[in-house]
PDB file of C-alpha atoms and ligand atoms in Angstrom:
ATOM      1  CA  UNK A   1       6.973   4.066   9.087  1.00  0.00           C
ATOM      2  CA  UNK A   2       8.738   1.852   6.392  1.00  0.00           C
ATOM      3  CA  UNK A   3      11.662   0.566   5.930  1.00  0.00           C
ATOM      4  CA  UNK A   4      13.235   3.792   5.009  1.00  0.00           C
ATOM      5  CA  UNK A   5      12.228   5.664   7.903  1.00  0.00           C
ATOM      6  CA  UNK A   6       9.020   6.934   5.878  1.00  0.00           C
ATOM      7  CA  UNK A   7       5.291   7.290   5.460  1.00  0.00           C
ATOM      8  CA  UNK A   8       2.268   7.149   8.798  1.00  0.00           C
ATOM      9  CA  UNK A   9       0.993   3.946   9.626  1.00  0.00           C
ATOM     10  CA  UNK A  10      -1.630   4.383  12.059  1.00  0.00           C
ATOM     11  CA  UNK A  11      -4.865   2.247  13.072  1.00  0.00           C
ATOM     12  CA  UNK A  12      -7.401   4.269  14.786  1.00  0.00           C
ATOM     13  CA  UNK A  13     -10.061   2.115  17.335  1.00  0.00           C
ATOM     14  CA  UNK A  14     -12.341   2.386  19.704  1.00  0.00           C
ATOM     15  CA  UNK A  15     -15.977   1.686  20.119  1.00  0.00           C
ATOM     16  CA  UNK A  16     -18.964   1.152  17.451  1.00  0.00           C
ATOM     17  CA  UNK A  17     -19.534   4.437  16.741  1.00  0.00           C
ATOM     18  CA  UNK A  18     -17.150   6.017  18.440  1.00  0.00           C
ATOM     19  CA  UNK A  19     -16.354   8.266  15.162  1.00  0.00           C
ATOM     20  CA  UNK A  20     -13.052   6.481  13.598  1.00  0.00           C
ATOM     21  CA  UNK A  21     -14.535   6.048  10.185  1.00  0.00           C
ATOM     22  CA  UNK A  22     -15.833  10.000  10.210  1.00  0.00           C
ATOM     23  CA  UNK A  23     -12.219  11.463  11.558  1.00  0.00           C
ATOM     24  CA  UNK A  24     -10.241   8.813   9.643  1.00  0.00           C
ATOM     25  CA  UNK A  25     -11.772   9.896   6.683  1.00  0.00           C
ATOM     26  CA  UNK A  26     -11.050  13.797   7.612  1.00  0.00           C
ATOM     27  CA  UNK A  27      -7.712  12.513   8.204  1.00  0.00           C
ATOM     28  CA  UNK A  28      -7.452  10.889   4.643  1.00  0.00           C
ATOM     29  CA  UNK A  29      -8.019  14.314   3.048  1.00  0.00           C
ATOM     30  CA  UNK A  30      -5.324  16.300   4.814  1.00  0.00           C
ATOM     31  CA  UNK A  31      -2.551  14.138   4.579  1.00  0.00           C
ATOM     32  CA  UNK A  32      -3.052  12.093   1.570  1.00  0.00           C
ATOM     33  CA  UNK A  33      -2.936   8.515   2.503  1.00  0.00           C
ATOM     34  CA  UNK A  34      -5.489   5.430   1.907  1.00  0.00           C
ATOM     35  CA  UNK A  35      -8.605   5.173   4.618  1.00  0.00           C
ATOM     36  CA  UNK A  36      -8.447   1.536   4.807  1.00  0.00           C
ATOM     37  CA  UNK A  37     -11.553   0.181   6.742  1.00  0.00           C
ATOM     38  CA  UNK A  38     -12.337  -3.433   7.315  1.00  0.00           C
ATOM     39  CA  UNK A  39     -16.147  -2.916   7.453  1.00  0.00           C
ATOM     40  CA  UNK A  40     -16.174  -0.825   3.990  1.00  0.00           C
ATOM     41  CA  UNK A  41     -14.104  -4.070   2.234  1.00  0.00           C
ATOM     42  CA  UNK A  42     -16.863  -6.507   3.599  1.00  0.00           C
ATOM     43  CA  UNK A  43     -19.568  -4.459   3.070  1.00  0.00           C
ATOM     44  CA  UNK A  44     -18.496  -3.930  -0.504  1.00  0.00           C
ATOM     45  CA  UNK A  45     -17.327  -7.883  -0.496  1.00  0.00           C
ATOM     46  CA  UNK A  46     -21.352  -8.282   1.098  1.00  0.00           C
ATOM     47  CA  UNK A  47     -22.968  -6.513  -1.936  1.00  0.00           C
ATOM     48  CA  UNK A  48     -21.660  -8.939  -4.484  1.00  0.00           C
ATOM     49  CA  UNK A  49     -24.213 -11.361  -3.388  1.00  0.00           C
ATOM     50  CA  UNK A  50     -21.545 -14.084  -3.584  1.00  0.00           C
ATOM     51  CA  UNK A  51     -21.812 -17.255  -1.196  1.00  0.00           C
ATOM     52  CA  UNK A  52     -19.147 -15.675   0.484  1.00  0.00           C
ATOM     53  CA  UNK A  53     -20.521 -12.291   0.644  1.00  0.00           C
ATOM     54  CA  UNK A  54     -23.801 -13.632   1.768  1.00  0.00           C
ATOM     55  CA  UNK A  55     -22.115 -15.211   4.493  1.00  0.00           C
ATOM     56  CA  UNK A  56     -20.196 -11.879   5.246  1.00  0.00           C
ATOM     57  CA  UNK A  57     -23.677  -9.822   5.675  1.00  0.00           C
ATOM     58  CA  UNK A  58     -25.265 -12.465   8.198  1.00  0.00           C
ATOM     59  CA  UNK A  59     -22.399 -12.297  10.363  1.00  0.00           C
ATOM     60  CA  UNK A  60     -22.449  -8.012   9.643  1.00  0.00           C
ATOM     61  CA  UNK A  61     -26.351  -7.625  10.242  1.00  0.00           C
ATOM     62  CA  UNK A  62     -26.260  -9.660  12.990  1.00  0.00           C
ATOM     63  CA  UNK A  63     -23.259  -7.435  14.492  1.00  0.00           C
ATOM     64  CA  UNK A  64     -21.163 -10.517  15.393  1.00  0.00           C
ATOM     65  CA  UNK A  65     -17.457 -10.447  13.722  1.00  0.00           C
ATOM     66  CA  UNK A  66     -16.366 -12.098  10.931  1.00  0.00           C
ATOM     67  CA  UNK A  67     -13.616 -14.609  10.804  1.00  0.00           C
ATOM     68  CA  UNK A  68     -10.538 -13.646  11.579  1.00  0.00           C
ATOM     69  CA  UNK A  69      -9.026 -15.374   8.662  1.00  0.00           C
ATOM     70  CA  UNK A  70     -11.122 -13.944   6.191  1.00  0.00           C
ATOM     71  CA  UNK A  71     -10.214 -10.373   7.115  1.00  0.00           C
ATOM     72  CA  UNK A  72      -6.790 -11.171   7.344  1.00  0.00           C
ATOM     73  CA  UNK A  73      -6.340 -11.943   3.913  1.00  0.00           C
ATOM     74  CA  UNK A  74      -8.377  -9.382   2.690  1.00  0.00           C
ATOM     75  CA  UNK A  75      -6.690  -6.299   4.639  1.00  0.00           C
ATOM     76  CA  UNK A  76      -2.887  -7.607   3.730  1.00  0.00           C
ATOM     77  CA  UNK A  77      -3.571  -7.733  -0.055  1.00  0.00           C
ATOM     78  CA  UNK A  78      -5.195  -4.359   0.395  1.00  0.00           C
ATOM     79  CA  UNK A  79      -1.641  -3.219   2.113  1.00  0.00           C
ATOM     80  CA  UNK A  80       0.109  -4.574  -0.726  1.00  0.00           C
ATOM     81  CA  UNK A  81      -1.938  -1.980  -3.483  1.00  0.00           C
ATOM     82  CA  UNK A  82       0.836   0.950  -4.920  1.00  0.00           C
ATOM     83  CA  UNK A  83      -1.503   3.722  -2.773  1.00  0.00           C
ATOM     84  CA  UNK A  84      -0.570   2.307   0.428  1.00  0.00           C
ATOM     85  CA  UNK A  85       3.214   2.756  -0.413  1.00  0.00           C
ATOM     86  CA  UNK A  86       3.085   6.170   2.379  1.00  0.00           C
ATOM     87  CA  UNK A  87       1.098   5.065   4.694  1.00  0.00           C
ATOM     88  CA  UNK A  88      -2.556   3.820   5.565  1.00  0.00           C
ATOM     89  CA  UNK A  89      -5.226   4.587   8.532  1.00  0.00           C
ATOM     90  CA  UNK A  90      -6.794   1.020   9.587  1.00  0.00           C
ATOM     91  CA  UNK A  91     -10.468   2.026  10.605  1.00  0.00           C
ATOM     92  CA  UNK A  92     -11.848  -1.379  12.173  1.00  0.00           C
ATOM     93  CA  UNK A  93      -8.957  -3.596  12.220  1.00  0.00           C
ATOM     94  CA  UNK A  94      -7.590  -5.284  14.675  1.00  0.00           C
ATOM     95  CA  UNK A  95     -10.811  -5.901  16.227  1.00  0.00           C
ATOM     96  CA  UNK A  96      -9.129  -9.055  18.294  1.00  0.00           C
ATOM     97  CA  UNK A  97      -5.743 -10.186  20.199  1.00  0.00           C
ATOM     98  CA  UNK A  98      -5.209 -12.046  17.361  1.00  0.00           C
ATOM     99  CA  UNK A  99      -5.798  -9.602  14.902  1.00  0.00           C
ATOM    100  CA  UNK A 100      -3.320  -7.009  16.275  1.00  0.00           C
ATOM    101  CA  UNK A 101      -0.511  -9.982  16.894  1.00  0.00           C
ATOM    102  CA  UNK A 102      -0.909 -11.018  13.272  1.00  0.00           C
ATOM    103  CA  UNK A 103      -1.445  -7.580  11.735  1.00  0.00           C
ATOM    104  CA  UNK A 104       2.326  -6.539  13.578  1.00  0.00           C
ATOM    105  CA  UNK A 105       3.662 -10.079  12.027  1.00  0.00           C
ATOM    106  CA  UNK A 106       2.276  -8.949   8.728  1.00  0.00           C
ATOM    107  CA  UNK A 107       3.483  -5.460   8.415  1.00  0.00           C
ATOM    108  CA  UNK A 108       6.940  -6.757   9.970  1.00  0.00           C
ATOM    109  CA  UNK A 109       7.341  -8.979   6.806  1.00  0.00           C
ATOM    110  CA  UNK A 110       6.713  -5.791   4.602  1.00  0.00           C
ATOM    111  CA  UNK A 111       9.463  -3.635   6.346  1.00  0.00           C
ATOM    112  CA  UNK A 112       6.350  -2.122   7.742  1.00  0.00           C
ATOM    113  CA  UNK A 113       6.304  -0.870  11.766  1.00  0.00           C
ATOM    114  CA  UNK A 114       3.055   1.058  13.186  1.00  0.00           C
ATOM    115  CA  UNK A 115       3.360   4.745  14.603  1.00  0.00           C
ATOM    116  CA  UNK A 116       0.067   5.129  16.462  1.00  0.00           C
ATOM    117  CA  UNK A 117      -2.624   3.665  17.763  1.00  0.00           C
ATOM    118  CA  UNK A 118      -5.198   6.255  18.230  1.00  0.00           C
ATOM    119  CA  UNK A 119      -8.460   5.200  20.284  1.00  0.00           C
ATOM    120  CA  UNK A 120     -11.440   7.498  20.602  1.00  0.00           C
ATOM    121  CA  UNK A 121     -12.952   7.444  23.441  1.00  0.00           C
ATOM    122  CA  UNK A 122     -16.764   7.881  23.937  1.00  0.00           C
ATOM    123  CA  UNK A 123     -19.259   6.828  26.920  1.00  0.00           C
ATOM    124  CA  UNK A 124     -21.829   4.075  26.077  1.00  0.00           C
ATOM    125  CA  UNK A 125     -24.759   6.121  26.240  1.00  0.00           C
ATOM    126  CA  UNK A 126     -23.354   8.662  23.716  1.00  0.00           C
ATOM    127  CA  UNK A 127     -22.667   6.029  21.588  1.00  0.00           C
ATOM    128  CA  UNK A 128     -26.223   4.702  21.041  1.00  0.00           C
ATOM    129  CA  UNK A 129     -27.403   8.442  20.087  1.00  0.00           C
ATOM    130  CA  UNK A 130     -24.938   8.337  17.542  1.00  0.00           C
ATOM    131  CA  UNK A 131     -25.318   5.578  15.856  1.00  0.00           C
ATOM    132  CA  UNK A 132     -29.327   5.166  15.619  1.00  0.00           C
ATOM    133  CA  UNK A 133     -29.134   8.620  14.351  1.00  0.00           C
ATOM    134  CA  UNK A 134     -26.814   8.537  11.275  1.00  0.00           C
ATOM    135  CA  UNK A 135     -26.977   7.524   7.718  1.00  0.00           C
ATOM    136  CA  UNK A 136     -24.712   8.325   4.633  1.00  0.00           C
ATOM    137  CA  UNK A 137     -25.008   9.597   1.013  1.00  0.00           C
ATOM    138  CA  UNK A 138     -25.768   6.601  -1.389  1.00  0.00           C
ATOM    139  CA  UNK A 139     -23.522   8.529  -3.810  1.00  0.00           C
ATOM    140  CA  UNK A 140     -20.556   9.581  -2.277  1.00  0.00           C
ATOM    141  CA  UNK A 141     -20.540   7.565   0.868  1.00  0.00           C
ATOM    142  CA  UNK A 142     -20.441  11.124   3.063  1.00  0.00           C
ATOM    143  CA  UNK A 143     -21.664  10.880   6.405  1.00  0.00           C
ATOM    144  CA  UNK A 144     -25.000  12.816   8.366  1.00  0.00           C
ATOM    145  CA  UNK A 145     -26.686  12.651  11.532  1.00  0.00           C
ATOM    146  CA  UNK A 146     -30.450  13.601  12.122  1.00  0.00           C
ATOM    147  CA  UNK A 147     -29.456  15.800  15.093  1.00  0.00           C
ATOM    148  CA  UNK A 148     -25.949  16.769  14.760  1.00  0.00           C
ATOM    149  CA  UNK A 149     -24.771  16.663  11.209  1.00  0.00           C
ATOM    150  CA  UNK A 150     -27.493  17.538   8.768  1.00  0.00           C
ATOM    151  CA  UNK A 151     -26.911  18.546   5.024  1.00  0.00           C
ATOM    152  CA  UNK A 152     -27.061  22.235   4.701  1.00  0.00           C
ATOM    153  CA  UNK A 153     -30.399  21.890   2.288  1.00  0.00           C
ATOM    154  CA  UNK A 154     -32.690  19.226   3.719  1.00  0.00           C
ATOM    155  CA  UNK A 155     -32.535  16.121   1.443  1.00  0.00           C
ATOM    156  CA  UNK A 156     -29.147  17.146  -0.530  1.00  0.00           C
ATOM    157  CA  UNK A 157     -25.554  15.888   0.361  1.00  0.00           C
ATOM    158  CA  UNK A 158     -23.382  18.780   0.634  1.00  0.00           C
ATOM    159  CA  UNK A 159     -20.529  17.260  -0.642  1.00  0.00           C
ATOM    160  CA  UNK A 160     -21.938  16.077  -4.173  1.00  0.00           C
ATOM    161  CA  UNK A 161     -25.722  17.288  -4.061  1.00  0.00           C
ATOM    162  CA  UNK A 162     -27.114  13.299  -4.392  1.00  0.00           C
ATOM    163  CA  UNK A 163     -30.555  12.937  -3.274  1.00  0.00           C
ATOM    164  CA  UNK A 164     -30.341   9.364  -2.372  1.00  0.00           C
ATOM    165  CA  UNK A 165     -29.272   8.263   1.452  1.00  0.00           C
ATOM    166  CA  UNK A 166     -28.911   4.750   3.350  1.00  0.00           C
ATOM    167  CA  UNK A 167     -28.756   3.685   7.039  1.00  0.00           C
ATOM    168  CA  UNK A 168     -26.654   1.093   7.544  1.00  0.00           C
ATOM    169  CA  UNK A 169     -28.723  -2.189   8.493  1.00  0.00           C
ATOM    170  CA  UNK A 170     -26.803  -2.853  11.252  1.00  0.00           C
ATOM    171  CA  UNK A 171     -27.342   0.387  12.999  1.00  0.00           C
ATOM    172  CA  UNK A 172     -30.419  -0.841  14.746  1.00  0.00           C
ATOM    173  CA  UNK A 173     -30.771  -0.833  18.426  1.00  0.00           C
ATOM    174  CA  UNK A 174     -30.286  -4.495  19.371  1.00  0.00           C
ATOM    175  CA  UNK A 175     -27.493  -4.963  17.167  1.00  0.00           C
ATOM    176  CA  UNK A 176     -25.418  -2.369  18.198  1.00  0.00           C
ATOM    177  CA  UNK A 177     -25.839  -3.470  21.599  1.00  0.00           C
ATOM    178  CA  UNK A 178     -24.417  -6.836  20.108  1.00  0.00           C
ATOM    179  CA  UNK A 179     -21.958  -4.721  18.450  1.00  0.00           C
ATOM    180  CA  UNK A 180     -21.113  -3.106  22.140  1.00  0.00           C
ATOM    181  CA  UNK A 181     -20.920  -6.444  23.562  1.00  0.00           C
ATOM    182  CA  UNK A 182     -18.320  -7.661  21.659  1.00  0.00           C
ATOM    183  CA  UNK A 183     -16.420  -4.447  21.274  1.00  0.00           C
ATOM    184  CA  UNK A 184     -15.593  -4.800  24.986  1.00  0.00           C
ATOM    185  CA  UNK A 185     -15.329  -8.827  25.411  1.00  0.00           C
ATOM    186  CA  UNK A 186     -12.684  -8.833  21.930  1.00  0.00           C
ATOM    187  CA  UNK A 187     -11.680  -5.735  20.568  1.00  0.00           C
ATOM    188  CA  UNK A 188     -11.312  -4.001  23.840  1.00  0.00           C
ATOM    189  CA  UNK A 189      -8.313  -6.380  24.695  1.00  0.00           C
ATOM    190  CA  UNK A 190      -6.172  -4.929  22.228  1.00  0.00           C
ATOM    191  CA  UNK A 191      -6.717  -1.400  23.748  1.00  0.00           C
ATOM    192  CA  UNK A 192      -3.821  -2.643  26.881  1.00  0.00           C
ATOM    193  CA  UNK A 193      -2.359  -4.546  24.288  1.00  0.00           C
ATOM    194  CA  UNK A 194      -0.930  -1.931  22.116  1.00  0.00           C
ATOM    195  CA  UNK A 195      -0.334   0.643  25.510  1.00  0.00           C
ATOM    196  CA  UNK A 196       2.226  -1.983  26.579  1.00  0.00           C
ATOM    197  CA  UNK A 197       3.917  -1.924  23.143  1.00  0.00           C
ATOM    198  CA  UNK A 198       4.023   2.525  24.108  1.00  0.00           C
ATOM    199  CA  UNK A 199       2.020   2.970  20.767  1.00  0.00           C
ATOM    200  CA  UNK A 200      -1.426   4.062  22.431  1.00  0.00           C
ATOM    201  CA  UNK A 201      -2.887   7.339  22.550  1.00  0.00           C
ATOM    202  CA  UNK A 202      -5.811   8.751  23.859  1.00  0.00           C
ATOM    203  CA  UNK A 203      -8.260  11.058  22.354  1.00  0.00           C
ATOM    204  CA  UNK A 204     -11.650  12.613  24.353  1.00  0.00           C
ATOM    205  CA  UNK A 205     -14.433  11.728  21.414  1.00  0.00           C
ATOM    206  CA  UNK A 206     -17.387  13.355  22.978  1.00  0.00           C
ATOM    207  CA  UNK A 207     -16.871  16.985  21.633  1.00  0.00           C
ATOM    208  CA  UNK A 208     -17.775  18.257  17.737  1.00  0.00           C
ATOM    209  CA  UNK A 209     -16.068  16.522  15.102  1.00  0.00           C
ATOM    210  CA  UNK A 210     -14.224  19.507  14.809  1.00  0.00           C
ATOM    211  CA  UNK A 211     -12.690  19.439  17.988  1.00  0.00           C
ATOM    212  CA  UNK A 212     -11.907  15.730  17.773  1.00  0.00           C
ATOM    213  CA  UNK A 213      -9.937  16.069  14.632  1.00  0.00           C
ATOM    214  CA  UNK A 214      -7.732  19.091  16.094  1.00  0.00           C
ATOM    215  CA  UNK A 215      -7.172  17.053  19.467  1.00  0.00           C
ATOM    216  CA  UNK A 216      -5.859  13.809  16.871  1.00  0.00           C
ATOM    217  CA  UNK A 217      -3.662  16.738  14.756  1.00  0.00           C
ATOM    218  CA  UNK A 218      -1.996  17.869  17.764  1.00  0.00           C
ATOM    219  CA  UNK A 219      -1.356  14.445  18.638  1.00  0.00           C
ATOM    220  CA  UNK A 220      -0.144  13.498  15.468  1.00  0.00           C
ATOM    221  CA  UNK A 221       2.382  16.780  15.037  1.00  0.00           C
ATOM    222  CA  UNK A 222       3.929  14.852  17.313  1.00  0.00           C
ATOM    223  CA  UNK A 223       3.927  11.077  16.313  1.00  0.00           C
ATOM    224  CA  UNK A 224       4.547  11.465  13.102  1.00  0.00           C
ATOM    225  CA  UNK A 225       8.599  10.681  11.514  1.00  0.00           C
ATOM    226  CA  UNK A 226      10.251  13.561  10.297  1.00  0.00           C
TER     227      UNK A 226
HETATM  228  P1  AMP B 301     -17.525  -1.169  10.937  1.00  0.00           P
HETATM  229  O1  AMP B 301     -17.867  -0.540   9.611  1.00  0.00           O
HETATM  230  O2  AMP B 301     -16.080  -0.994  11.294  1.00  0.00           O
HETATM  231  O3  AMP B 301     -18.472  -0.746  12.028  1.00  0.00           O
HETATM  232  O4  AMP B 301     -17.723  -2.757  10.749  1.00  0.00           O
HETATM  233  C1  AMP B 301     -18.997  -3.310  10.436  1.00  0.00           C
HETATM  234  C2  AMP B 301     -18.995  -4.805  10.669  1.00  0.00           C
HETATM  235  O5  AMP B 301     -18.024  -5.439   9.809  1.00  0.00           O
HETATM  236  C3  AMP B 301     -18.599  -5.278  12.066  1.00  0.00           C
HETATM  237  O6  AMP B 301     -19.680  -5.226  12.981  1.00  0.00           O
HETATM  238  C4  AMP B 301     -18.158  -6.713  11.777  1.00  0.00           C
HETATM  239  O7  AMP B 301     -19.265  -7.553  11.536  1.00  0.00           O
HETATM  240  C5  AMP B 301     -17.415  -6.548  10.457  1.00  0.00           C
HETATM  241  N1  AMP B 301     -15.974  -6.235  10.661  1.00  0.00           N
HETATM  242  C6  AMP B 301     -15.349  -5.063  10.359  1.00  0.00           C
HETATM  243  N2  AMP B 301     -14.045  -5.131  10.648  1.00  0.00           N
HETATM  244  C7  AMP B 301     -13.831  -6.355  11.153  1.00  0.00           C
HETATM  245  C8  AMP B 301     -12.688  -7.037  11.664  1.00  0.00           C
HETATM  246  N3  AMP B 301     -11.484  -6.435  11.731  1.00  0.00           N
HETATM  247  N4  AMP B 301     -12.833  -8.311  12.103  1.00  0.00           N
HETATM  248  C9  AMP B 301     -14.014  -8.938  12.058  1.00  0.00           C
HETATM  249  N5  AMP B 301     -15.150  -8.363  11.613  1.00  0.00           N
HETATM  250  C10 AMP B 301     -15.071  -7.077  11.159  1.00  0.00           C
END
C-alpha cells in the first residue's frame, strides 16, 4: 500500500518458469495495475543493440544475472511512471538478498510498503517441460506452449490473430539449467527472507493456469487493503 493506506504492491517469485510472468499478467487484467517485469525491461533495453544492451543479452543468453545496479536503476524509475501510482506486480525482481533489501529501502523512500510476496511453487522436473516447450506471439507478446497451451487455430494467436511467434533464446536446455542454478544459489535466499518479514505466501504451481490464478485470487481477497 501507499502512503494513504492505498493501492497492491505485490512481487510475485519463484523459479524460471515457474509461471509468474503468465499469472502476473492474468493478474494485470483483472485488477488494473502495471505488470512490471525485470526481464521484459532488459530484453526490450537488449534489442536496442546499444553497448549496454549488448552487454545486457550476453549476460541474458547466457542465463547468468545482470548487475544488480543496473536493474536497480532501471526498476525504480519505472516505479516512479504516473501508472504505477495504485500499485505494481514485480515479475523477476528481487532476484538477490540485495535486491529485496534495496527494493524495501526504495519503496520506503516513496511512502511505498509491499503487501505480498507471492511464490509459485513448481518441482524441477516440471519446470524444464515448461520452459523448452513455450514461445510467445511476436505481436502481442501472448504466451503458448506446444503441449499445454496451443492457439485455438494452429499458427494464429488467439488473442490478436498474428502469424508470427518467437522462443525466447534463453529457453534452451543448458541455460535454463544455468538459470536453475542460480535461481536456488541467489534468488532462492530471498524466499526465507521475506517469510521472516510475515509477507510470504505460498501458492501450489503445478495445476492449469486456471487453477493457479484462482488459488493466488483467494489469497489475495485476503491480502489486499480495504
Ligand atoms: P525473466 O524474463 O524474468 O526470466 O528474466 C530473463 C533474464 O533477465 C534473467 O535470466 C536474467 O538474465 C535477467 N534478469 C531479469 N530480472 C533480473 C533481476 N532482477 N536481476 C538480474 N537479472 C535479471
Amino acid at each position: 500500500m501507499n502512503k494513504n493506506g492505498l493501492g497492491l504492491h505485490i512481487v510475485f517469485t519463484g523459479a524460471p518458469g515457474c509461471g509468474k510472468g503468465t499469472q502476473a499478467r492474468i493478474l494485470k487484467d483483472k485488477i488494473a495495475i502495471p505488470h512490471l517485469s525485470t526481464g521484459e525491461m532488459l530484453r526490450a533495453e537488449a534489442a536496442k543493440g546499444t553497448p549496454l544492451g549488448l552487454e545486457i543479452k550476453a549476460l541474458i543468453d547466457g542465463g547468468n544475472l545482470v548487475p544488480d545496479d543496473m536493474i536497480i536503476k532501471m526498476l525504480s524509475a519505472r516505479i516512479d511512471e504516473d501508472d504505477c501510482k495504485n500499485g505494481f506486480i514485480l515479475d523477476g525482481f528481487p532476484r538477490t538478498l540485495p535486491q529485496a533489501e534495496v527494493l524495501e529501502e526504495m519503496l520506503s523512500k516513496k511512502g511505498i510498503t509491499l503487501d505480498a510476496v507471492i511464490e509459485i511453487q513448481v518441482p524441477d522436473e516440471i519446470i524444464m517441460e515448461r520452459i523448452l516447450g513455450r514461445y510467445a506471439c511476436m505481436t502481442c507478446g501472448a504466451g503458448y506452449h506446444d503441449k499445454f497451451q496451443k492457439p485455438k487455430v494452429y499458427g494464429v494467436c488467439d488473442k490478436c490473430g498474428g502469424t508470427d511467434f518467437y522462443r525466447r533464446i534463453d529457453d534452451n536446455r543448458a541455460t535454463v539449467q544455468n538459470r536453475l542454478v542460480n535461481y536456488r544459489a541467489l534468488t532462492y535466499p530471498t524466499i526465507p527472507y521475506f517469510d521472516k518479514k510475515g509477507l510470504l505466501r505460498c501458492v501450489d504451481g503445478t495445476g492449469t493456469i486456471e487453477a493457479t490464478a484462482r488459488k493466488i485470487d483467494d489469497l489475495l481477497a485476503v491480502t489486499k487493503p480495504q
